[in-house]
């Protein structure tokens, strides 16, 4: 199996010395280091596609420690990669040039929770699920919900502009994050940790760090607007014949269910089969269907919501849009149904070497993309032929926010499959009005394809901001906008 280990620009920074390690320790931060690269916990990404080579990991527990560490690194040309839960899929948290890893795992405290306004302030290293469990005690939930919530951290969620399963209801990080505290590359602490929901006093500086993937500094704390904890919830799973029926069902859901819709997910037949085979979960429906849809509602009055769901499902059947439906209202059954959907990426990863593509694409082109990719790979002799390098090509996604995940499951990473897919697939998506990165970020690979969905002026502006804030280029070098 080939592995992606090399960075895309030559090393410009000096290696870490024993004197540097002594300085890091003097700040009070915890240190893990060795003569050889550290283990996979630090040097392997979530799906085993990207690999790092760092031999030093530093674990600050306070913003002051982060400040001193970055000031030292900036002054001595030592490159830094910030790492949270290491649950990303784009290689953005891999130290591919021997940089030090600055891990936020020890910065894991809740700083404040305003029970009236529903605003949480927390360290960047707090695990998402831990925060959600905490705020539920006060009648709130975190507005972002991800499949990796047991591992991912809020600072990383902000830094990658994570979307998630309930984006349709609760919106993006750009809307829910009210403020950030970030340490700049030169060690200065940028205190933009505002907790107010209205602020028109100048540039909204915090937005620069949402989606910056650690290239502008380290997000050490986040202020985020919480959502009220729902009093009741239900899930409907639909079986449908074609993608056009999914689009019609979505429009009908917005009309008939209105404000209580919190998620509208879809996946196709082969995705369903892969989860059943590799995760061992039972399919949520009895029959086999070309497409599946999961609709979740969240509200405050169970009977009212159940009645609305009954009306909606009746309209679907009346218009001939569905072949099978099933409603879940028991908490354990709903959890299992969500688990089936949220483990979809994991199941694909177990089935082979998964080349995962995370696009935003107008819904009218999403199924068209699947057809085009299969045809492209088949024409290249890589798919649907004996002993083909590609085992599966599938799609699933969040239909309500135009985010689609394309999986090309191969027998190995890189090689002929990647050469056939790239840049072809990015150019196809850009040519159909899409974005080359919807919620996983640019990371170590996708920056070079940014030109297919962003203008040269936008790219130049991004580079200007990077050069202004990090003139020595110590923060996550060779990734993100550096590749564009």
XYZ file of N, CA and C in Angstrom, residues 210-424:
645
model
N -11.780 30.853 11.500
C -12.748 29.786 11.219
C -12.462 29.252 9.819
N -11.889 28.062 9.768
C -11.493 27.475 8.488
C -10.046 27.727 8.117
N -9.262 28.362 8.995
C -7.852 28.648 8.686
C -6.952 27.443 8.895
N -7.439 26.410 9.565
C -6.718 25.145 9.760
C -5.330 25.334 10.374
N -5.259 26.227 11.353
C -4.008 26.399 12.076
C -2.917 27.118 11.315
N -3.247 27.789 10.213
C -2.224 28.479 9.417
C -2.011 29.924 9.858
N -2.905 30.460 10.682
C -2.795 31.852 11.134
C -2.504 31.967 12.622
N -2.586 30.871 13.352
C -2.380 30.888 14.789
C -3.081 29.708 15.434
N -3.111 29.722 16.759
C -3.698 28.619 17.523
C -4.947 29.110 18.247
N -6.090 28.490 17.972
C -7.344 28.832 18.647
C -7.329 28.183 20.024
N -7.171 29.005 21.057
C -7.055 28.478 22.416
C -8.372 28.488 23.185
N -9.334 29.280 22.730
C -10.656 29.291 23.384
C -11.704 29.762 22.394
N -12.936 29.340 22.658
C -14.054 29.629 21.755
C -15.266 30.057 22.574
N -15.955 31.094 22.111
C -17.267 31.458 22.649
C -18.297 31.088 21.588
N -19.272 30.286 21.964
C -20.211 29.759 20.975
C -21.642 29.842 21.499
N -22.555 30.208 20.606
C -23.970 30.279 20.965
C -24.566 28.877 20.929
N -25.148 28.470 22.034
C -25.741 27.140 22.144
C -27.163 27.130 21.590
N -27.673 25.946 21.370
C -29.064 25.776 20.939
C -29.861 25.166 22.092
N -31.146 25.500 22.210
C -31.961 24.893 23.277
C -32.054 23.376 23.097
N -32.009 22.668 24.208
C -32.162 21.210 24.146
C -33.588 20.871 23.735
N -33.758 20.070 22.677
C -35.123 19.764 22.229
C -35.867 18.926 23.269
N -37.170 19.152 23.367
C -37.993 18.395 24.301
C -38.459 17.064 23.717
N -38.450 16.991 22.392
C -38.858 15.747 21.741
C -38.186 15.661 20.382
N -38.057 14.430 19.890
C -37.383 14.213 18.617
C -37.945 12.951 17.977
N -37.844 12.871 16.679
C -38.237 11.673 15.946
C -37.436 11.595 14.657
N -37.335 10.391 14.126
C -36.590 10.156 12.886
C -37.469 9.351 11.946
N -37.487 9.754 10.703
C -38.133 8.956 9.654
C -37.069 8.553 8.654
N -37.066 7.285 8.269
C -36.176 6.794 7.223
C -37.036 6.391 6.031
N -36.640 6.860 4.851
C -37.398 6.609 3.630
C -36.584 5.768 2.662
N -37.268 4.939 1.910
C -36.653 4.219 0.799
C -37.226 4.740 -0.509
N -36.339 5.140 -1.449
C -36.794 5.782 -2.687
C -36.118 5.165 -3.911
N -36.752 5.350 -5.065
C -36.271 4.743 -6.306
C -35.159 5.534 -6.977
N -35.190 6.865 -6.883
C -34.215 7.651 -7.623
C -33.924 8.970 -6.915
N -32.880 9.632 -7.374
C -32.426 10.855 -6.721
C -33.422 12.002 -6.890
N -34.121 12.026 -8.007
C -35.118 13.067 -8.215
C -36.194 13.059 -7.145
N -36.563 11.862 -6.674
C -37.552 11.767 -5.607
C -37.013 12.325 -4.286
N -35.701 12.204 -4.056
C -35.096 12.789 -2.861
C -35.281 14.304 -2.873
N -35.019 14.921 -3.998
C -35.142 16.377 -4.105
C -36.580 16.833 -3.865
N -37.517 16.103 -4.420
C -38.923 16.450 -4.214
C -39.328 16.257 -2.751
N -38.821 15.194 -2.138
C -39.131 14.931 -0.729
C -38.552 16.026 0.165
N -37.374 16.544 -0.200
C -36.767 17.614 0.591
C -37.620 18.886 0.550
N -38.058 19.250 -0.641
C -38.909 20.439 -0.782
C -40.186 20.261 0.037
N -40.772 19.071 -0.039
C -42.006 18.793 0.695
C -41.770 18.824 2.207
N -40.599 18.343 2.640
C -40.279 18.352 4.072
C -40.186 19.774 4.600
N -39.565 20.650 3.832
C -39.456 22.042 4.264
C -40.837 22.699 4.366
N -41.741 22.293 3.474
C -43.082 22.876 3.471
C -43.967 22.281 4.568
N -43.929 20.947 4.713
C -44.861 20.271 5.624
C -44.355 20.193 7.062
N -43.041 20.091 7.243
C -42.476 19.971 8.586
C -41.951 21.299 9.112
N -41.603 22.165 8.198
C -41.219 23.529 8.569
C -40.090 23.617 9.563
N -40.354 24.332 10.649
C -39.309 24.713 11.594
C -38.751 23.561 12.415
N -39.410 22.409 12.431
C -38.929 21.324 13.284
C -37.915 20.421 12.579
N -37.682 20.594 11.268
C -36.681 19.771 10.569
C -35.291 20.126 11.074
N -34.546 19.133 11.539
C -33.184 19.387 12.026
C -32.126 18.697 11.185
N -32.492 17.707 10.403
C -31.517 17.031 9.540
C -32.246 16.368 8.379
N -31.562 16.340 7.230
C -32.090 15.658 6.052
C -30.887 15.037 5.343
N -30.658 13.765 5.623
C -29.486 13.043 5.121
C -29.900 12.041 4.039
N -28.977 11.770 3.117
C -29.265 10.729 2.126
C -28.035 9.852 1.911
N -28.275 8.651 1.461
C -27.196 7.770 1.009
C -27.756 6.817 -0.026
N -26.869 6.242 -0.811
C -27.356 5.340 -1.855
C -27.173 3.881 -1.451
N -27.691 3.004 -2.290
C -27.814 1.582 -1.964
C -26.507 0.946 -1.522
N -25.432 1.211 -2.261
C -24.161 0.562 -1.945
C -23.634 1.023 -0.590
N -23.860 2.275 -0.217
C -23.477 2.747 1.121
C -24.165 1.913 2.196
N -25.446 1.674 2.003
C -26.214 0.886 2.960
C -25.614 -0.507 3.115
N -25.267 -1.110 1.986
C -24.704 -2.465 2.004
C -23.344 -2.493 2.700
N -22.528 -1.463 2.497
C -21.198 -1.417 3.102
C -21.279 -1.286 4.620
N -22.222 -0.473 5.123
C -22.382 -0.339 6.572
C -22.845 -1.659 7.183
N -23.781 -2.316 6.550
C -24.269 -3.611 7.039
C -23.127 -4.629 7.070
N -22.326 -4.640 6.004
C -21.263 -5.650 5.876
C -20.091 -5.395 6.816
N -19.637 -4.137 6.921
C -18.395 -3.860 7.642
C -18.588 -3.355 9.069
N -19.783 -2.875 9.405
C -20.058 -2.460 10.782
C -20.965 -3.443 11.507
N -21.655 -4.278 10.741
C -22.520 -5.284 11.347
C -23.847 -4.755 11.849
N -24.233 -3.549 11.411
C -25.504 -2.978 11.829
C -26.634 -3.448 10.920
N -27.820 -3.552 11.487
C -28.992 -3.886 10.689
C -29.441 -2.661 9.909
N -29.889 -2.882 8.686
C -30.407 -1.776 7.881
C -31.650 -1.194 8.554
N -31.827 0.118 8.506
C -33.003 0.726 9.147
C -34.320 0.389 8.458
N -34.270 -0.090 7.221
C -35.474 -0.498 6.497
C -35.394 -1.966 6.128
N -36.552 -2.592 5.962
C -36.598 -4.023 5.626
C -36.190 -4.284 4.180
N -36.646 -3.422 3.274
C -36.374 -3.628 1.857
C -35.057 -3.024 1.409
N -34.648 -3.385 0.188
C -33.461 -2.814 -0.428
C -33.902 -1.736 -1.413
N -33.288 -0.549 -1.318
C -33.722 0.590 -2.127
C -32.523 1.251 -2.799
N -32.780 1.920 -3.896
C -31.703 2.615 -4.604
C -31.163 3.775 -3.769
N -32.059 4.448 -3.032
C -31.649 5.564 -2.179
C -32.402 5.514 -0.852
N -31.725 6.061 0.169
C -32.302 6.155 1.506
C -32.212 7.600 1.974
N -33.187 8.012 2.773
C -33.198 9.355 3.361
C -33.490 9.229 4.845
N -32.751 9.979 5.654
C -33.016 10.097 7.090
C -33.454 11.529 7.360
N -34.625 11.673 7.933
C -35.142 12.989 8.313
C -35.332 13.009 9.822
N -34.755 14.012 10.461
C -34.932 14.180 11.898
C -35.707 15.459 12.172
N -36.623 15.375 13.134
C -37.287 16.586 13.614
C -36.977 16.756 15.092
N -36.910 18.022 15.511
C -36.698 18.351 16.920
C -37.644 19.482 17.281
N -38.374 19.301 18.361
C -39.336 20.319 18.741
C -39.596 20.324 20.228
N -40.751 20.889 20.611
C -41.077 21.030 22.034
C -42.389 20.350 22.422
N -43.108 19.803 21.426
C -44.414 19.198 21.716
C -44.547 17.944 20.862
N -44.399 16.780 21.479
C -44.293 15.514 20.761
C -45.521 15.224 19.896
N -46.698 15.445 20.428
C -47.898 15.120 19.663
C -48.017 15.991 18.413
N -47.707 17.260 18.566
C -47.739 18.186 17.442
C -46.767 17.733 16.350
N -45.540 17.361 16.750
C -44.518 16.961 15.781
C -44.875 15.638 15.110
N -45.448 14.716 15.885
C -45.848 13.425 15.320
C -46.961 13.610 14.283
N -47.881 14.521 14.570
C -48.962 14.790 13.619
C -48.412 15.387 12.321
N -47.464 16.290 12.454
C -46.859 16.887 11.262
C -46.127 15.829 10.440
N -45.442 14.902 11.124
C -44.742 13.832 10.416
C -45.738 12.925 9.692
N -46.842 12.615 10.337
C -47.865 11.772 9.692
C -48.401 12.434 8.419
N -48.649 13.717 8.492
C -49.138 14.445 7.317
C -48.088 14.416 6.211
N -46.839 14.655 6.572
C -45.747 14.671 5.600
C -45.607 13.311 4.909
N -45.588 12.238 5.686
C -45.438 10.900 5.099
C -46.635 10.559 4.218
N -47.823 11.011 4.634
C -49.011 10.791 3.803
C -48.894 11.479 2.457
N -48.352 12.690 2.442
C -48.153 13.417 1.183
C -47.133 12.709 0.300
N -46.075 12.177 0.911
C -45.068 11.426 0.144
C -45.697 10.216 -0.554
N -46.508 9.495 0.204
C -47.145 8.303 -0.378
C -48.156 8.710 -1.447
N -48.908 9.752 -1.173
C -49.913 10.220 -2.131
C -49.283 10.611 -3.467
N -48.078 11.189 -3.412
C -47.395 11.624 -4.627
C -46.478 10.541 -5.214
N -46.488 9.364 -4.603
C -45.703 8.246 -5.128
C -44.205 8.434 -5.046
N -43.747 9.128 -4.006
C -42.324 9.437 -3.897
C -41.534 8.397 -3.112
N -42.215 7.586 -2.298
C -41.497 6.634 -1.446
C -42.039 5.220 -1.640
N -41.153 4.251 -1.407
C -41.533 2.836 -1.462
C -41.647 2.215 -0.077
N -40.957 2.803 0.901
C -41.006 2.279 2.265
C -40.679 3.419 3.223
N -41.357 3.436 4.366
C -41.068 4.434 5.404
C -41.066 3.765 6.764
N -40.299 4.340 7.663
C -40.304 3.848 9.043
C -39.978 5.013 9.961
N -40.747 5.155 11.032
C -40.551 6.243 11.983
C -40.023 5.680 13.297
N -39.006 6.350 13.840
C -38.416 5.969 15.118
C -38.613 7.115 16.099
N -39.156 6.800 17.274
C -39.306 7.817 18.313
C -38.713 7.372 19.637
N -38.372 6.091 19.749
C -37.700 5.587 20.940
C -36.252 6.063 20.929
N -35.757 6.531 22.071
C -34.420 7.131 22.146
C -33.329 6.172 21.707
N -33.421 4.917 22.140
C -32.383 3.944 21.773
C -32.424 3.631 20.276
N -33.623 3.511 19.729
C -33.751 3.243 18.300
C -33.233 4.411 17.463
N -33.500 5.636 17.928
C -33.002 6.801 17.202
C -31.479 6.861 17.246
N -30.924 6.530 18.397
C -29.463 6.529 18.525
C -28.845 5.507 17.580
N -29.435 4.331 17.478
C -28.917 3.296 16.581
C -29.044 3.711 15.121
N -30.130 4.396 14.797
C -30.330 4.847 13.419
C -29.305 5.913 13.049
N -29.052 6.841 13.961
C -28.019 7.846 13.716
C -26.636 7.203 13.627
N -26.416 6.189 14.437
C -25.126 5.493 14.408
C -24.905 4.849 13.040
N -25.955 4.282 12.477
C -25.865 3.690 11.145
C -25.394 4.742 10.140
N -25.975 5.920 10.200
C -25.596 6.983 9.267
C -24.202 7.544 9.574
N -23.911 7.793 10.841
C -22.657 8.466 11.188
C -21.437 7.573 11.009
N -21.628 6.239 10.982
C -20.497 5.325 10.786
C -20.261 4.990 9.313
N -20.917 5.701 8.428
C -20.802 5.408 7.003
C -19.379 5.566 6.491
N -18.712 6.647 6.886
C -17.331 6.870 6.458
C -16.408 5.804 7.036
N -16.599 5.469 8.316
C -15.780 4.434 8.951
C -15.921 3.104 8.221
N -17.137 2.762 7.853
C -17.376 1.494 7.155
C -16.674 1.465 5.805
N -16.722 2.574 5.094
C -16.011 2.644 3.812
C -14.511 2.495 4.015
N -13.990 3.100 5.088
C -12.567 2.984 5.375
C -12.146 1.560 5.659
N -13.025 0.788 6.272
C -12.730 -0.613 6.549
C -12.817 -1.475 5.295
N -13.560 -1.014 4.292
C -13.776 -1.826 3.085
C -12.624 -1.736 2.092
N -11.716 -0.767 2.298
C -10.585 -0.612 1.385
C -9.892 0.708 1.627
N -9.057 1.127 0.688
C -8.345 2.407 0.794
C -9.252 3.491 0.221
N -9.809 4.284 1.108
C -10.858 5.219 0.714
C -10.285 6.572 0.332
N -10.448 6.934 -0.930
C -10.197 8.297 -1.385
C -11.503 9.050 -1.171
N -11.519 9.934 -0.177
C -12.762 10.614 0.170
C -12.721 12.040 -0.357
N -13.794 12.441 -1.001
C -13.914 13.791 -1.555
C -15.116 14.462 -0.910
N -14.878 15.674 -0.424
C -15.870 16.422 0.347
C -16.206 17.691 -0.425
N -17.328 17.686 -1.113
C -17.684 18.806 -1.989
C -18.961 19.490 -1.530
N -19.067 20.775 -1.841
C -20.372 21.426 -1.907
C -20.737 21.485 -3.381
N -21.958 21.096 -3.676
C -22.378 21.001 -5.070
C -23.886 21.185 -5.133
N -24.376 22.051 -6.036
C -25.837 22.181 -6.161
C -26.490 20.803 -6.296
N -27.587 20.613 -5.584
C -28.178 19.269 -5.492
C -28.553 18.690 -6.849
N -28.847 19.552 -7.821
C -29.242 19.025 -9.125
C -28.097 18.309 -9.836
N -26.859 18.516 -9.363
C -25.706 17.874 -9.996
C -25.122 16.731 -9.171
N -25.659 16.473 -7.993
C -25.002 15.531 -7.087
C -25.029 14.092 -7.614
N -26.173 13.628 -8.074
C -26.212 12.277 -8.628
C -25.487 12.221 -9.970
N -25.522 13.332 -10.672
C -24.806 13.436 -11.942
C -23.303 13.224 -11.726
N -22.801 13.721 -10.603
C -21.388 13.521 -10.274
C -21.064 12.043 -10.125
N -21.897 11.313 -9.413
C -21.668 9.877 -9.234
C -21.621 9.162 -10.582
N -22.556 9.476 -11.445
C -22.602 8.846 -12.771
C -21.346 9.191 -13.562
N -20.944 10.474 -13.496
C -19.766 10.919 -14.253
C -18.492 10.254 -13.756
N -18.339 10.124 -12.438
C -17.137 9.502 -11.874
C -17.050 8.039 -12.269
N -18.160 7.320 -12.159
C -18.147 5.903 -12.546
C -17.784 5.738 -14.017
N -18.354 6.579 -14.871
C -18.058 6.497 -16.305
C -16.594 6.839 -16.573
N -16.085 7.860 -15.898
C -14.699 8.289 -16.080
C -13.726 7.175 -15.692
N -13.968 6.547 -14.548
C -13.084 5.477 -14.087
C -13.208 4.221 -14.937
N -14.422 3.941 -15.394
C -14.603 2.778 -16.262
C -13.905 2.981 -17.611
N -14.005 4.185 -18.151
C -13.324 4.487 -19.413
C -11.808 4.360 -19.270
N -11.314 4.611 -18.053
C -9.875 4.503 -17.804
C -9.449 3.075 -17.475
N -10.418 2.142 -17.472
C -10.117 0.745 -17.178
C -9.844 0.477 -15.711
N -10.374 1.343 -14.839
C -10.079 1.228 -13.407
C -11.264 0.770 -12.574
N -12.436 0.651 -13.186
C -13.640 0.339 -12.423
C -14.580 -0.505 -13.270
N -15.267 -1.440 -12.586
C -16.271 -2.284 -13.233
C -15.673 -3.163 -14.335
N -14.413 -3.564 -14.138
C -13.746 -4.529 -15.019
C -13.052 -5.547 -14.121
N -12.724 -6.733 -14.639
C -12.069 -7.746 -13.797
C -10.790 -7.214 -13.144
N -10.640 -7.503 -11.831
C -9.457 -7.097 -11.045
C -9.221 -5.584 -11.083
N -10.282 -4.816 -11.131
C -10.171 -3.359 -11.213
C -9.534 -2.793 -9.937
N -8.702 -1.749 -10.068
C -8.122 -1.105 -8.886
C -9.167 -0.463 -7.979
N -10.311 -0.042 -8.558
C -11.371 0.586 -7.775
C -12.447 -0.436 -7.445
N -12.761 -0.578 -6.143
C -13.759 -1.543 -5.689
C -15.165 -0.952 -5.675
N -15.280 0.294 -5.195
C -16.592 0.920 -5.054
C -16.503 2.414 -5.312
N -17.602 2.981 -5.819
C -17.768 4.423 -5.941
C -19.145 4.741 -5.378
N -19.202 5.567 -4.332
C -20.471 5.825 -3.650
C -20.606 7.301 -3.298
N -21.829 7.697 -2.991
C -22.088 9.041 -2.476
C -23.052 8.972 -1.295
N -22.854 9.879 -0.347
C -23.845 10.164 0.687
C -23.635 11.611 1.108
N -24.584 12.166 1.841
C -24.378 13.548 2.226
C -25.553 14.200 2.912
N -25.403 15.518 3.063
C -26.378 16.350 3.754
C -27.130 17.143 2.685
N -28.263 16.626 2.259
C -28.962 17.229 1.120
C -29.401 18.659 1.419
N -29.646 18.981 2.684
C -30.149 20.298 3.027
C -29.140 21.419 2.892
N -27.827 21.101 2.873
C -26.812 22.151 2.749
C -25.901 21.929 1.551
N -26.333 21.076 0.610
C -25.619 20.841 -0.648
C -24.239 20.230 -0.448
N -24.017 19.560 0.673
C -22.721 18.922 0.952
C -22.794 17.443 0.590
N -21.899 17.020 -0.284
C -21.892 15.629 -0.731
C -20.526 15.018 -0.473
N -20.521 13.775 -0.018
C -19.284 13.026 0.182
C -19.198 11.936 -0.884
N -18.142 12.000 -1.655
C -17.887 11.012 -2.706
C -16.768 10.097 -2.224
N -17.004 8.802 -2.244
C -16.000 7.827 -1.833
C -15.563 6.992 -3.043
N -14.281 6.968 -3.301
C -13.711 6.059 -4.299
C -12.847 5.080 -3.513
N -13.357 3.865 -3.341
C -12.673 2.869 -2.521
C -11.787 2.021 -3.438
N -10.487 2.123 -3.210
C -9.517 1.442 -4.066
C -8.777 0.365 -3.280
N -7.908 -0.343 -3.985
C -7.104 -1.380 -3.335
C -5.846 -0.802 -2.707
N -5.465 0.439 -3.103
C -4.342 1.120 -2.491
C -4.503 2.627 -2.649
N -3.788 3.377 -1.808
C -3.809 4.825 -1.922
C -2.866 5.275 -3.032
N -3.166 6.463 -3.571
C -2.288 7.044 -4.586
C -2.374 6.304 -5.904
N -1.271 6.270 -6.633
C -1.171 5.486 -7.860
C -2.128 5.923 -8.943
N -2.539 4.946 -9.759
C -3.326 5.245 -10.961
C -4.707 5.801 -10.623
N -5.264 5.398 -9.493
C -6.610 5.866 -9.141
C -6.584 7.363 -8.853
N -5.657 7.789 -8.009
C -5.570 9.212 -7.699
C -5.218 10.030 -8.937
N -4.349 9.503 -9.774
C -3.972 10.216 -10.998
C -5.162 10.385 -11.931
N -6.014 9.367 -11.969
C -7.198 9.448 -12.833
C -8.242 10.411 -12.275
N -8.345 10.471 -10.950
C -9.374 11.304 -10.321
C -8.979 12.770 -10.241
N -7.708 13.038 -10.074
C -7.270 14.407 -9.799
C -6.307 14.908 -10.867
N -6.519 16.101 -11.391
C -7.487 17.119 -10.938
C -8.870 17.006 -11.576
N -9.107 15.951 -12.353
C -10.354 15.853 -13.138
C -11.593 16.120 -12.294
